[in-house]
Coordinates of C-alpha atoms in Angstrom, one line a residue:
X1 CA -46.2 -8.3 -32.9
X2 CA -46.4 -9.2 -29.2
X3 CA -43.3 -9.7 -26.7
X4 CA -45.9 -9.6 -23.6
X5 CA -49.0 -11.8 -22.9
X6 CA -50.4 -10.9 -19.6
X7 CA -53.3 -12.2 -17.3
X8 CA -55.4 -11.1 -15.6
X9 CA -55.1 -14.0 -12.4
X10 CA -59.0 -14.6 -11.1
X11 CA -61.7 -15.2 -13.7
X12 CA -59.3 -15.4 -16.4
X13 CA -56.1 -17.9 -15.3
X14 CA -57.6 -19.3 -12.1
X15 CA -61.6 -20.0 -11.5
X16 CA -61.6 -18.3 -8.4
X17 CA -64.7 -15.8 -8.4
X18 CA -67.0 -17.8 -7.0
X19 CA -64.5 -18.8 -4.0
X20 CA -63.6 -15.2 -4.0
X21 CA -67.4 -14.4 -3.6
X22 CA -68.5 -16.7 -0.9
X23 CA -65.9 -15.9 1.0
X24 CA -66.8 -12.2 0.3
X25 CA -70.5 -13.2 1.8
X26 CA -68.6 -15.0 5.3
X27 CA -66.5 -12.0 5.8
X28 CA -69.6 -9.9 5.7
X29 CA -71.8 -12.0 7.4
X30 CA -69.3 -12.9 10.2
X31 CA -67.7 -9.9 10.6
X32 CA -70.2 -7.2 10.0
X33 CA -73.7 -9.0 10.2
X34 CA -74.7 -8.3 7.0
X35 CA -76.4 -11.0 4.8
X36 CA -76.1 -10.5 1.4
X37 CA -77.1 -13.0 -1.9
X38 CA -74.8 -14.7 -4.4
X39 CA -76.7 -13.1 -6.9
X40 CA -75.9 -9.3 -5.4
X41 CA -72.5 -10.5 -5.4
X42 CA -72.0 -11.3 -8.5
X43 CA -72.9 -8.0 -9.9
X44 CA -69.6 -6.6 -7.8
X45 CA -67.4 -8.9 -10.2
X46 CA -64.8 -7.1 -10.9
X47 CA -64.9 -3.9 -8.6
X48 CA -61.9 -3.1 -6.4
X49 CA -62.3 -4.3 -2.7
X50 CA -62.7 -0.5 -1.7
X51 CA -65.5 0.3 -3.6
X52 CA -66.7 -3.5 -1.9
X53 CA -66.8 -2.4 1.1
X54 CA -67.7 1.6 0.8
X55 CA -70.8 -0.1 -0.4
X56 CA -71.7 -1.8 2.8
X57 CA -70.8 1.0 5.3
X58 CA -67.6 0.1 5.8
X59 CA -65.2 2.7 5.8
X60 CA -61.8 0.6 7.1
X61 CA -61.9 -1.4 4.2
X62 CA -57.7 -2.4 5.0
X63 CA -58.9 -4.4 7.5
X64 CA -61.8 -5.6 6.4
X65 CA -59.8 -7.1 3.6
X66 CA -57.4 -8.7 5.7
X67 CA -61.0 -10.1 7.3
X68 CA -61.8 -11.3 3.5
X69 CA -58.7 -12.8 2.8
X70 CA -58.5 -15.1 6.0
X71 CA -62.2 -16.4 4.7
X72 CA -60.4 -16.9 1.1
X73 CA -57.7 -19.0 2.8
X74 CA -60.1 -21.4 4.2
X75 CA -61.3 -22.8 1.2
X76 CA -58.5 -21.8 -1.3
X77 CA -58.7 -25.3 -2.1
X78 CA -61.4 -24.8 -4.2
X79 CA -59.6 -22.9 -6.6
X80 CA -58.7 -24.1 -9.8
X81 CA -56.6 -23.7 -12.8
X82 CA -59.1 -22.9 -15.9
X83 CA -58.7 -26.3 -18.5
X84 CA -56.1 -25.6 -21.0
X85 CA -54.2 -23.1 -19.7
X86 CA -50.9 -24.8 -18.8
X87 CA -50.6 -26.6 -22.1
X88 CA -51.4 -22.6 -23.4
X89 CA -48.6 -21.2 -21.1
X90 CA -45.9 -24.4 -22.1
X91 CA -46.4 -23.2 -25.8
X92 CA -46.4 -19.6 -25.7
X93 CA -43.5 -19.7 -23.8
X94 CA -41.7 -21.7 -26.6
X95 CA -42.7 -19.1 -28.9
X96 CA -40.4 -17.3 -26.6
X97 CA -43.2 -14.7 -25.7
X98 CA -43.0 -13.0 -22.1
X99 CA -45.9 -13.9 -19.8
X100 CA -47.0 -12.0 -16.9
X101 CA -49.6 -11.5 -14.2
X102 CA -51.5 -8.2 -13.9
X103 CA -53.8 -8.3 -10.7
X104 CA -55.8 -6.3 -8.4
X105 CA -54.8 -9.0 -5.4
X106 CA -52.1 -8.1 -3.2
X107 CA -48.8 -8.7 -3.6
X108 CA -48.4 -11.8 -0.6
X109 CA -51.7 -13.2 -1.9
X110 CA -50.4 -13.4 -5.5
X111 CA -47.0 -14.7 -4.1
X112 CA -49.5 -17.4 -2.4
X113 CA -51.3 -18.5 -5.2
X114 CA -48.1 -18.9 -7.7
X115 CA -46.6 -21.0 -5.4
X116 CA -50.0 -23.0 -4.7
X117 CA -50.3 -23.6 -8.1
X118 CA -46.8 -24.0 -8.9
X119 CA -47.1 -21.0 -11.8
X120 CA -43.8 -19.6 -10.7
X121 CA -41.4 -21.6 -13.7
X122 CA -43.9 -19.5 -16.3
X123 CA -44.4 -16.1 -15.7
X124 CA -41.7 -13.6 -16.2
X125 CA -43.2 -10.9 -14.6
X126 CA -45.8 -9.9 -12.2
X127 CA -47.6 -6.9 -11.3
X128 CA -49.7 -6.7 -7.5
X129 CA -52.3 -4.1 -6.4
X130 CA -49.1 -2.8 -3.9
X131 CA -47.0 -2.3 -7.3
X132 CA -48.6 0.9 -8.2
X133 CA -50.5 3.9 -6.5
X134 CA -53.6 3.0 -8.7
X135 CA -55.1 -0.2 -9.1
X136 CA -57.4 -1.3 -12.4
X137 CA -59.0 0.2 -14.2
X138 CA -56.1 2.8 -14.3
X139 CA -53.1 2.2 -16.8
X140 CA -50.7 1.9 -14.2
X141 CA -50.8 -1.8 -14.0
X142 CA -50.1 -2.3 -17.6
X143 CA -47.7 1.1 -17.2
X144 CA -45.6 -1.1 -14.5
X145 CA -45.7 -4.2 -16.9
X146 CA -44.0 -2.0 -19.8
X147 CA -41.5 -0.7 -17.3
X148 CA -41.0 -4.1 -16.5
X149 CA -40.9 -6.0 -19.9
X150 CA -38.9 -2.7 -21.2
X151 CA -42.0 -3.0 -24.1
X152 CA -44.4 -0.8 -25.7
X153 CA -48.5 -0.5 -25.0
X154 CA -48.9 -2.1 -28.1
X155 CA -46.5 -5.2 -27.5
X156 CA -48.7 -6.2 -24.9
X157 CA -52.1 -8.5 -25.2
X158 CA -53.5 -8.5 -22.0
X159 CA -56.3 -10.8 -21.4
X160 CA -58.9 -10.5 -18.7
X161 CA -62.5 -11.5 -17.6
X162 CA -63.9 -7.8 -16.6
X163 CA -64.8 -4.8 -16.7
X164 CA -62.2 -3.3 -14.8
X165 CA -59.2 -5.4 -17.2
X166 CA -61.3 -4.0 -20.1
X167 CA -60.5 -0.3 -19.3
X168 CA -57.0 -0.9 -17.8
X169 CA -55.9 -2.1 -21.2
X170 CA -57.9 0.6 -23.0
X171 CA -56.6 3.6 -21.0
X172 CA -53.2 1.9 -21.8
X173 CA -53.9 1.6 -25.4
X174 CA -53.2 -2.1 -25.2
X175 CA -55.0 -4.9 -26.9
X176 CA -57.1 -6.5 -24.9
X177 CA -58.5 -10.5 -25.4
X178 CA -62.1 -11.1 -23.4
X179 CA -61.3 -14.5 -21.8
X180 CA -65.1 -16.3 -22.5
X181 CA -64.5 -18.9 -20.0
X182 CA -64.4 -16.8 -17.0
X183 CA -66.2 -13.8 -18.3
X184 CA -69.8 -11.9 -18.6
X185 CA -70.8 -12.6 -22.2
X186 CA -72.3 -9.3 -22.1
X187 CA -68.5 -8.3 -22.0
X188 CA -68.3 -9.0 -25.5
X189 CA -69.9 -6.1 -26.7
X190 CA -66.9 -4.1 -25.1
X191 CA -64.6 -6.0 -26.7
X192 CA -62.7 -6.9 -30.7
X193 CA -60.7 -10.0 -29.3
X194 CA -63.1 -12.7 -28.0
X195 CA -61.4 -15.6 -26.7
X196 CA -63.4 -19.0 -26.8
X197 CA -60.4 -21.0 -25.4
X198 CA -57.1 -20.8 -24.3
X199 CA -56.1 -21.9 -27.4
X200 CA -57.5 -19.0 -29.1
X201 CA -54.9 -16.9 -27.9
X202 CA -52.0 -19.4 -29.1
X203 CA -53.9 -18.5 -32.4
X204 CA -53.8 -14.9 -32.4
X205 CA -49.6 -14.9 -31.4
X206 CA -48.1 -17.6 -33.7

């Protein structure tokens, strides 16, 4: 039924949000002396670094995320792969299903990270924020992914963490998996494929 299995890269194959949000809160605090809480933050899970900064006042939000990105940098190490999601990608892959990336991050951060993590050996194909014109929650991503892949919408199952993945896949028509272990549960009222584990998806694509 599925050729593609495609992630969504922070929240859902790397627990990075919280890194991603305190370094959010150094940019801001540094470079635009504004103090804002962890708990504010966390309600901008999720939203595109545009809307981020448009939020705040601050209209040259380019530059500003180049400002966010050198924060990120300093304590990437804090990143981690979520538990169980190599031994996931090693079996899926000898299904001889197609794995990619689908991310809002630019395209030398993503290039970053893969090598970081040494992801580059799974994934068949990736899609960046520079690879279309609009970023999630459009289609395009997924739109990209199918050019890609040569597949259908419906030979994808994209799995993601927000609210933004959630409406990528369903303006795409794809099926869409609600990765619990970096997500909202309130997500999972939004969503007919909840995903306890990594495993779960192994489960759904046998």
């Amino acid at each position: 039924m599925y050729k593609v299995v495609a992630f969504d890269l922070d929240g859902t194959l790397l627990n990075s949000e919280i890194i991603n949000l305190k370094s959010l809160q150094k940019c801001l605090a540094i470079h635009y002396n504004i103090s804002v809480s962890m708990e504010e933050l966390l309600k901008l899970t999720g939203t595109s670094a545009k809307e981020i900064f448009e939020k705040y006042g601050i209209s040259d939000y380019k530059s500003a995320q180049v400002k966010w990105i050198s924060e990120f940098d300093k304590i990437i190490d804090e990143v981690e792969i979520f538990d169980g999601l190599l031994d996931l990608l090693v079996k899926l892959k000898g299904l001889g299903i197609k794995l990619a990336i689908v991310t809002s991050r630019k395209r030398h951060e993503l290039d970053k990270l893969i090598s970081l993590f040494k992801l580059g050996d799974y994934f068949d194909y990736t899609v960046s924020i520079d690879d279309t014109k609009n970023p999630k929650p459009s289609a395009e991503p997924l739109k990209k992914l199918m050019e890609l892949a040569d597949c259908t919408n419906r030979e994808i199952l994209f799995i993601g963490d927000s609210t933004a993945d959630i409406k990528c896949a369903e303006n795409n028509n794809t099926e869409f998996g609600l990765a619990l272990w970096g997500a909202n549960p309130e997500l999972k009222k939004q969503c007919k494929i909840i995903l306890e584990t990594p495993d779960d998806i192994y489960n759904i694509v046998k």
